[in-house]
Tab-separated table of C-alpha atoms and ligand atoms in Angstrom:
chain	number	residue	atom	x	y	z
K	1	MET	CA	5.436	-19.681	13.187
K	2	LYS	CA	2.179	-17.890	13.672
K	3	MET	CA	1.005	-15.605	11.181
K	4	HIS	CA	0.056	-12.633	13.045
K	5	VAL	CA	1.685	-10.290	15.080
K	6	LYS	CA	1.390	-8.897	18.673
K	7	THR	CA	-0.634	-5.452	18.005
K	8	PRO	CA	-0.205	-2.862	20.356
K	9	LEU	CA	-2.463	-1.421	22.726
K	10	ILE	CA	-2.545	1.933	23.547
K	11	GLU	CA	-4.561	4.329	25.616
K	12	LYS	CA	-6.900	7.230	24.175
K	13	LEU	CA	-5.754	10.412	24.925
K	14	ASN	CA	-8.689	13.376	25.785
K	15	VAL	CA	-11.051	11.696	27.481
K	16	ALA	CA	-11.738	14.888	29.886
K	17	ASP	CA	-15.800	13.872	29.203
K	18	PHE	CA	-14.798	10.524	30.108
K	19	SER	CA	-13.162	11.905	33.591
K	20	LYS	CA	-11.430	9.255	35.543
K	21	ARG	CA	-11.992	6.405	32.966
K	22	GLU	CA	-9.418	4.982	30.911
K	23	ILE	CA	-10.412	4.158	26.715
K	24	MET	CA	-8.049	1.242	25.135
K	25	PHE	CA	-8.032	0.551	21.740
K	26	LYS	CA	-6.483	-2.753	20.557
K	27	MET	CA	-4.807	-2.150	17.321
K	28	GLU	CA	-5.591	-5.188	14.558
K	29	CYS	CA	-5.670	-2.622	11.723
K	30	TYR	CA	-1.740	-2.903	12.455
K	31	GLN	CA	-2.296	-6.622	11.254
K	32	PRO	CA	0.169	-7.101	7.984
K	33	SER	CA	-3.258	-8.091	6.090
K	34	SER	CA	-5.283	-5.092	8.102
K	35	SER	CA	-7.471	-6.628	10.253
K	36	PHE	CA	-7.732	-9.261	12.947
K	37	LYS	CA	-8.908	-11.855	10.455
K	38	LEU	CA	-5.131	-12.971	10.163
K	39	ARG	CA	-5.910	-14.396	13.281
K	40	GLY	CA	-8.080	-17.228	12.587
K	41	ILE	CA	-7.245	-17.316	9.105
K	42	GLY	CA	-3.260	-17.144	9.341
K	43	LEU	CA	-3.610	-20.186	12.083
K	44	MET	CA	-6.510	-22.324	9.902
K	45	CYS	CA	-4.235	-22.297	6.743
K	46	GLN	CA	-0.850	-22.995	8.665
K	47	GLU	CA	-3.237	-26.319	10.008
K	48	ALA	CA	-4.678	-27.098	6.424
K	49	VAL	CA	-1.171	-26.993	4.956
K	50	GLU	CA	1.095	-28.913	7.927
K	51	ALA	CA	-2.099	-31.591	7.116
K	52	GLY	CA	-1.161	-31.556	3.666
K	53	ALA	CA	-3.317	-28.994	1.951
K	54	THR	CA	-1.322	-27.565	-1.230
K	55	HIS	CA	-4.273	-25.486	-2.435
K	56	LEU	CA	-5.856	-22.980	-0.026
K	57	ILE	CA	-9.382	-21.413	-1.627
K	58	SER	CA	-11.278	-18.450	-0.108
K	59	SER	CA	-14.427	-16.631	-1.252
K	60	SER	CA	-14.080	-13.563	0.366
K	61	GLY	CA	-13.683	-10.119	-1.355
K	62	GLY	CA	-12.472	-8.631	1.477
K	63	ASN	CA	-10.290	-9.211	4.534
K	64	ALA	CA	-10.986	-12.899	4.726
K	65	GLY	CA	-9.521	-13.427	1.126
K	66	LEU	CA	-6.970	-10.957	1.722
K	67	SER	CA	-5.894	-12.710	5.485
K	68	ALA	CA	-5.891	-16.063	3.492
K	69	ALA	CA	-3.612	-14.697	0.175
K	70	TYR	CA	-1.500	-13.340	2.568
K	71	ALA	CA	-0.976	-16.672	4.616
K	72	GLY	CA	-0.847	-18.623	1.452
K	73	ARG	CA	2.356	-16.628	0.423
K	74	LYS	CA	3.601	-16.606	4.149
K	75	LEU	CA	3.197	-20.427	3.821
K	76	GLY	CA	4.580	-21.026	0.273
K	77	THR	CA	1.445	-22.182	-0.727
K	78	LYS	CA	-0.844	-21.482	-4.154
K	79	VAL	CA	-4.250	-19.731	-2.856
K	80	THR	CA	-7.076	-18.993	-4.921
K	81	VAL	CA	-9.345	-16.273	-4.204
K	82	VAL	CA	-13.096	-16.220	-5.575
K	83	ILE	CA	-14.896	-12.942	-5.000
K	84	PRO	CA	-18.320	-11.284	-6.255
K	85	LYS	CA	-17.755	-9.113	-9.570
K	86	THR	CA	-18.710	-5.887	-6.515
K	87	THR	CA	-15.783	-6.571	-5.459
K	88	PRO	CA	-13.169	-3.167	-6.049
K	89	ASP	CA	-10.373	-2.952	-9.121
K	90	PHE	CA	-7.727	-2.178	-5.798
K	91	ILE	CA	-8.711	-4.957	-3.503
K	92	ILE	CA	-7.757	-7.601	-6.995
K	93	LYS	CA	-4.762	-5.812	-7.247
K	94	LYS	CA	-3.912	-6.270	-3.347
K	95	LEU	CA	-4.811	-9.714	-3.620
K	96	GLU	CA	-2.885	-10.352	-7.051
K	97	LEU	CA	0.087	-8.322	-5.193
K	98	GLU	CA	-0.008	-11.207	-2.731
K	99	ASN	CA	0.385	-13.821	-4.968
K	100	ALA	CA	-3.626	-15.115	-5.271
K	101	LYS	CA	-5.483	-16.516	-8.043
K	102	VAL	CA	-8.432	-14.083	-8.304
K	103	ILE	CA	-11.157	-15.867	-9.554
K	104	VAL	CA	-14.524	-13.227	-10.261
K	105	HIS	CA	-17.602	-15.005	-9.810
K	106	GLY	CA	-21.107	-14.125	-9.243
K	107	ASP	CA	-22.812	-10.762	-8.115
K	108	VAL	CA	-23.118	-11.231	-4.275
K	109	TRP	CA	-21.035	-13.096	-2.261
K	110	ASP	CA	-23.373	-16.245	-1.872
K	111	GLU	CA	-22.747	-16.906	-5.512
K	112	ALA	CA	-18.988	-16.815	-5.051
K	113	HIS	CA	-19.276	-18.724	-2.074
K	114	GLU	CA	-21.071	-21.350	-3.773
K	115	TYR	CA	-18.950	-21.501	-6.668
K	116	ALA	CA	-15.481	-21.494	-4.231
K	117	LEU	CA	-16.987	-24.575	-2.917
K	118	SER	CA	-17.855	-26.241	-5.651
K	119	ILE	CA	-13.940	-25.813	-6.790
K	120	ALA	CA	-12.640	-27.562	-2.882
K	121	LYS	CA	-13.065	-30.601	-3.329
K	122	ASP	CA	-10.139	-32.740	-3.858
K	123	LYS	CA	-8.355	-33.932	-0.779
K	124	ASN	CA	-5.320	-31.578	-1.344
K	125	VAL	CA	-7.901	-28.625	-1.327
K	126	LYS	CA	-8.942	-26.484	1.884
K	127	TYR	CA	-11.737	-23.922	1.980
K	128	ILE	CA	-10.843	-21.588	4.642
K	129	PRO	CA	-14.384	-19.881	5.238
K	130	PRO	CA	-14.505	-16.036	6.279
K	131	PHE	CA	-16.233	-16.764	9.644
K	132	ASP	CA	-18.252	-19.603	10.483
K	133	HIS	CA	-15.504	-22.084	12.126
K	134	PRO	CA	-13.892	-22.917	15.439
K	135	LYS	CA	-10.503	-22.958	13.896
K	136	LEU	CA	-10.991	-18.961	13.384
K	137	TRP	CA	-12.484	-18.446	16.680
K	138	GLU	CA	-9.857	-20.141	17.916
K	139	GLY	CA	-7.050	-18.063	16.126
K	140	HIS	CA	-9.290	-14.946	17.084
K	141	SER	CA	-9.228	-15.640	20.779
K	142	THR	CA	-5.529	-14.879	21.042
K	143	ILE	CA	-6.420	-11.074	20.732
K	144	ILE	CA	-7.774	-11.567	24.786
K	145	ASP	CA	-4.508	-13.933	25.702
K	146	GLU	CA	-2.397	-10.590	24.332
K	147	ILE	CA	-4.271	-7.953	26.409
K	148	LYS	CA	-3.650	-9.717	29.306
K	149	GLU	CA	-0.260	-9.290	29.247
K	150	GLN	CA	-0.730	-5.435	28.365
K	151	TYR	CA	-3.513	-4.669	30.170
K	152	THR	CA	-5.739	-5.489	33.612
K	153	GLN	CA	-9.353	-7.035	32.973
K	154	PRO	CA	-11.608	-4.214	30.938
K	155	ASP	CA	-15.354	-3.844	32.408
K	156	ALA	CA	-16.394	-3.377	28.457
K	157	ILE	CA	-14.622	-4.766	24.781
K	158	ILE	CA	-16.752	-2.860	22.285
K	159	LEU	CA	-16.575	-5.162	18.910
K	160	SER	CA	-18.517	-5.213	15.697
K	161	VAL	CA	-20.110	-8.009	13.791
K	162	GLY	CA	-20.615	-9.201	10.824
K	163	GLY	CA	-20.828	-12.978	10.581
K	164	GLY	CA	-19.987	-13.378	13.996
K	165	GLY	CA	-16.112	-14.619	14.377
K	166	LEU	CA	-14.706	-11.907	15.893
K	167	LEU	CA	-17.650	-12.190	18.254
K	168	CYS	CA	-17.289	-16.129	19.299
K	169	GLY	CA	-13.306	-15.397	19.272
K	170	VAL	CA	-13.508	-12.585	21.803
K	171	ILE	CA	-16.117	-14.925	24.362
K	172	GLU	CA	-13.513	-17.699	23.984
K	173	GLY	CA	-10.257	-15.695	24.952
K	174	LEU	CA	-12.382	-14.382	27.561
K	175	ILE	CA	-13.888	-17.465	29.136
K	176	LYS	CA	-10.409	-19.222	28.495
K	177	ASN	CA	-8.929	-16.068	30.764
K	178	ASN	CA	-11.394	-16.300	33.387
K	179	TRP	CA	-12.454	-12.546	32.408
K	180	GLU	CA	-16.300	-14.017	31.922
K	181	GLY	CA	-17.077	-10.124	33.839
K	182	THR	CA	-16.655	-8.002	30.973
K	183	GLN	CA	-19.358	-7.065	28.997
K	184	VAL	CA	-19.152	-7.623	25.806
K	185	ILE	CA	-21.057	-4.755	23.253
K	186	ALA	CA	-21.437	-6.044	19.437
K	187	VAL	CA	-22.140	-3.505	17.567
K	188	GLU	CA	-23.435	-3.136	13.771
K	189	THR	CA	-24.994	-0.593	11.486
K	190	GLU	CA	-28.598	-0.525	11.055
K	191	GLY	CA	-28.301	-2.091	7.734
K	192	THR	CA	-26.286	-4.975	8.923
K	193	ALA	CA	-28.415	-5.640	11.762
K	194	SER	CA	-28.089	-9.273	11.649
K	195	LEU	CA	-27.248	-10.201	15.113
K	196	PHE	CA	-29.276	-7.606	16.850
K	197	LYS	CA	-32.201	-8.915	15.378
K	198	SER	CA	-31.892	-12.081	15.972
K	199	ILE	CA	-31.258	-11.746	19.888
K	200	ARG	CA	-34.423	-9.075	20.164
K	201	LYS	CA	-36.721	-12.231	18.151
K	202	ASN	CA	-34.374	-15.061	19.985
K	203	LYS	CA	-34.234	-16.801	16.842
K	204	LEU	CA	-31.546	-16.579	13.991
K	205	ILE	CA	-33.079	-14.605	11.286
K	206	THR	CA	-31.441	-14.123	8.071
K	207	LEU	CA	-31.769	-10.201	6.756
K	208	ASP	CA	-33.316	-10.003	3.197
K	209	LYS	CA	-30.325	-7.387	2.204
K	210	ILE	CA	-27.611	-5.717	3.333
K	211	ASP	CA	-28.068	-1.947	2.937
K	212	SER	CA	-24.520	-0.319	4.624
K	213	ILE	CA	-21.741	1.162	3.226
K	214	ALA	CA	-20.327	-1.326	6.018
K	215	LYS	CA	-19.119	-4.147	3.489
K	216	SER	CA	-17.423	-6.059	5.406
K	217	LEU	CA	-20.324	-6.269	8.312
K	218	GLY	CA	-22.922	-7.308	5.694
K	219	ALA	CA	-23.246	-11.261	6.523
K	220	LYS	CA	-27.387	-11.823	6.092
K	221	LYS	CA	-26.613	-14.502	8.931
K	222	VAL	CA	-24.560	-14.819	11.583
K	223	SER	CA	-23.334	-17.921	12.968
K	224	LEU	CA	-25.266	-20.601	15.019
K	225	LYS	CA	-22.501	-20.178	17.339
K	226	ALA	CA	-22.118	-16.204	17.148
K	227	PHE	CA	-25.897	-16.375	18.576
K	228	GLU	CA	-26.075	-18.535	21.372
K	229	TYR	CA	-22.529	-17.721	22.980
K	230	ALA	CA	-24.269	-14.177	22.546
K	231	LYS	CA	-27.355	-15.309	24.683
K	232	LYS	CA	-25.113	-17.283	27.028
K	233	TYR	CA	-22.673	-14.365	27.751
K	234	ASN	CA	-25.130	-11.931	27.551
K	235	VAL	CA	-23.747	-9.600	25.081
K	236	LYS	CA	-25.262	-6.474	24.303
K	237	PRO	CA	-26.123	-5.686	20.950
K	238	TYR	CA	-25.868	-1.621	19.389
K	239	LEU	CA	-27.084	-0.417	16.112
K	240	VAL	CA	-25.121	2.576	15.037
K	241	SER	CA	-25.808	4.911	11.545
K	242	ASP	CA	-23.640	4.586	8.860
K	243	GLU	CA	-22.791	8.152	9.254
K	244	ALA	CA	-22.022	7.199	13.079
K	245	ALA	CA	-19.587	5.144	11.580
K	246	ILE	CA	-17.838	7.386	9.026
K	247	ASN	CA	-17.728	10.413	11.125
K	248	ALA	CA	-15.827	7.793	13.761
K	249	CYS	CA	-13.505	7.305	11.222
K	250	VAL	CA	-12.231	10.252	9.938
K	251	LYS	CA	-12.152	11.156	13.530
K	252	PHE	CA	-9.551	8.487	14.266
K	253	ALA	CA	-7.607	8.974	11.080
K	254	ASN	CA	-7.278	12.490	12.667
K	255	ASP	CA	-6.293	11.419	15.803
K	256	TYR	CA	-4.139	8.348	14.937
K	257	ARG	CA	-3.070	8.732	11.243
K	258	VAL	CA	-4.738	5.583	10.461
K	259	LEU	CA	-7.513	4.377	7.977
K	260	VAL	CA	-10.108	2.163	9.017
K	261	GLU	CA	-12.748	0.629	7.495
K	262	PRO	CA	-16.665	1.704	8.598
K	263	ALA	CA	-17.081	-1.778	9.677
K	264	CYS	CA	-14.539	-0.749	12.646
K	265	GLY	CA	-16.054	2.809	12.625
K	266	VAL	CA	-18.728	1.447	14.084
K	267	SER	CA	-16.916	0.228	16.987
K	268	LEU	CA	-14.895	3.464	17.699
K	269	SER	CA	-18.666	5.915	17.368
K	270	LEU	CA	-19.577	4.849	20.922
K	271	ILE	CA	-16.564	6.268	22.070
K	272	TYR	CA	-16.733	9.417	19.863
K	273	ASP	CA	-20.634	9.925	20.493
K	274	ASN	CA	-19.818	8.676	24.282
K	275	ALA	CA	-22.762	6.269	24.220
K	276	GLU	CA	-24.584	5.860	26.956
K	277	ILE	CA	-24.033	2.140	26.791
K	278	ILE	CA	-20.664	2.746	27.953
K	279	LYS	CA	-20.907	5.157	30.589
K	280	SER	CA	-21.084	3.066	33.453
K	281	ALA	CA	-17.817	1.667	32.428
K	282	LYS	CA	-14.157	2.801	33.977
K	283	ARG	CA	-12.144	0.212	31.554
K	284	VAL	CA	-13.304	0.244	28.265
K	285	LEU	CA	-11.099	-1.710	25.506
K	286	VAL	CA	-12.154	-1.059	21.735
K	287	VAL	CA	-10.959	-4.057	19.474
K	288	VAL	CA	-9.781	-1.482	16.918
K	289	CYS	CA	-11.042	-4.563	14.047
K	290	GLY	CA	-9.354	-2.669	11.108
K	291	GLY	CA	-9.651	-3.456	7.615
K	292	ALA	CA	-8.216	-2.892	3.898
K	293	ILE	CA	-11.388	-2.010	1.913
K	294	ILE	CA	-10.825	1.421	2.477
K	295	ASN	CA	-8.226	4.456	1.023
K	296	LEU	CA	-7.671	8.222	1.176
K	297	ASP	CA	-10.158	9.365	-1.639
K	298	LYS	CA	-12.851	6.649	-0.029
K	299	LEU	CA	-12.760	7.943	3.104
K	300	ILE	CA	-12.754	11.864	1.546
K	301	GLU	CA	-15.605	10.694	-0.582
K	302	TRP	CA	-17.801	9.446	1.980
K	303	LYS	CA	-17.248	12.472	4.301
K	304	SER	CA	-18.028	14.610	1.508
K	305	ARG	CA	-21.524	13.092	1.067
K	306	LEU	CA	-21.845	13.631	4.518
K	307	ASP	CA	-21.151	17.500	4.740
K	308	ILE	CA	-23.853	18.089	2.230
K	309	ASN	CA	-26.470	15.964	4.142
V	1	PLP	C1	-14.784	-9.545	8.968
V	1	PLP	C2	-14.629	-8.063	9.175
V	1	PLP	C3	-15.530	-7.641	10.653
V	1	PLP	C4	-16.666	-8.726	11.042
V	1	PLP	O1	-16.320	-9.825	11.554
V	1	PLP	P1	-17.185	-11.094	11.854
V	1	PLP	O2	-16.259	-11.937	12.483
V	1	PLP	O3	-17.450	-11.413	10.379
V	1	PLP	O4	-18.254	-10.439	12.404
V	1	PLP	C5	-15.442	-6.348	10.940
V	1	PLP	N1	-14.696	-5.814	10.236
V	1	PLP	C6	-13.889	-6.114	9.718
V	1	PLP	C7	-12.920	-4.972	8.800
V	1	PLP	C8	-14.214	-7.311	9.056
V	1	PLP	O5	-12.705	-7.569	8.002
């Protein structure tokens, strides 16, 4: 039994300005936990339970925690999610509705993460990390397996980067399916540019701080594997502003009646802003990574802030 669902791949309409091109959206926002994360986290939770784990621990106040909570409920296993104080109330509610035990600890993710590790020492307890684990990448790579059933090889794939779990999974999927010719464009915001700066400096760097509305991209450092894959695979890193991300979320909501986080909006913004970097690609595919940390009130509030400026 797999935890994730097969998501639709839909073609964007109204691409007049992109004549003779196909823009495809892989709708990972339709996973039950609202993001692609369920692919890797679902697989990891399932195998942990099969190996005897009776308690799963996650340290994310975001989509990783929600995916672990959902997978744990489906598997009938206890889940604890340790979250930093900054996590919004509506996420705590969502986690609790999935039967997860929520522990609020620390001001930032790193502190929640340390605490989660400290309580995950027992042999029946499995810590489920948010992005840095081969099992997660194996699960995420099924996105490409599905796209192969649904479509032909795209010239370019656009995806968002936080800690780089999605990036690792997509690259592994491309290699597995002999689709190495596909260009991968890895998008971050200016305030979460951990991959972009690492590639520019040719070494794995740690950001001093995260400064962006795209909270789900807020890893100060990408995983070593993400950095290595990005170099080996010649991934094109790309930065957009918070404003571009929000605008793309608004346009996508109007076009598809679907809410996605700014973390997903960053990738969509390349399409809506007709970015130079994809102009030569005939078939462009966007991983609509989704995210649950958004609601109508929030989107309206962010948009109104933009309208003032
Ligand atoms: C986790 C997440 C990302 C970033 O994924 P990484 O694997 O950390 O790079 C992007 N968008 C959404 C909605 C996410 O939940």
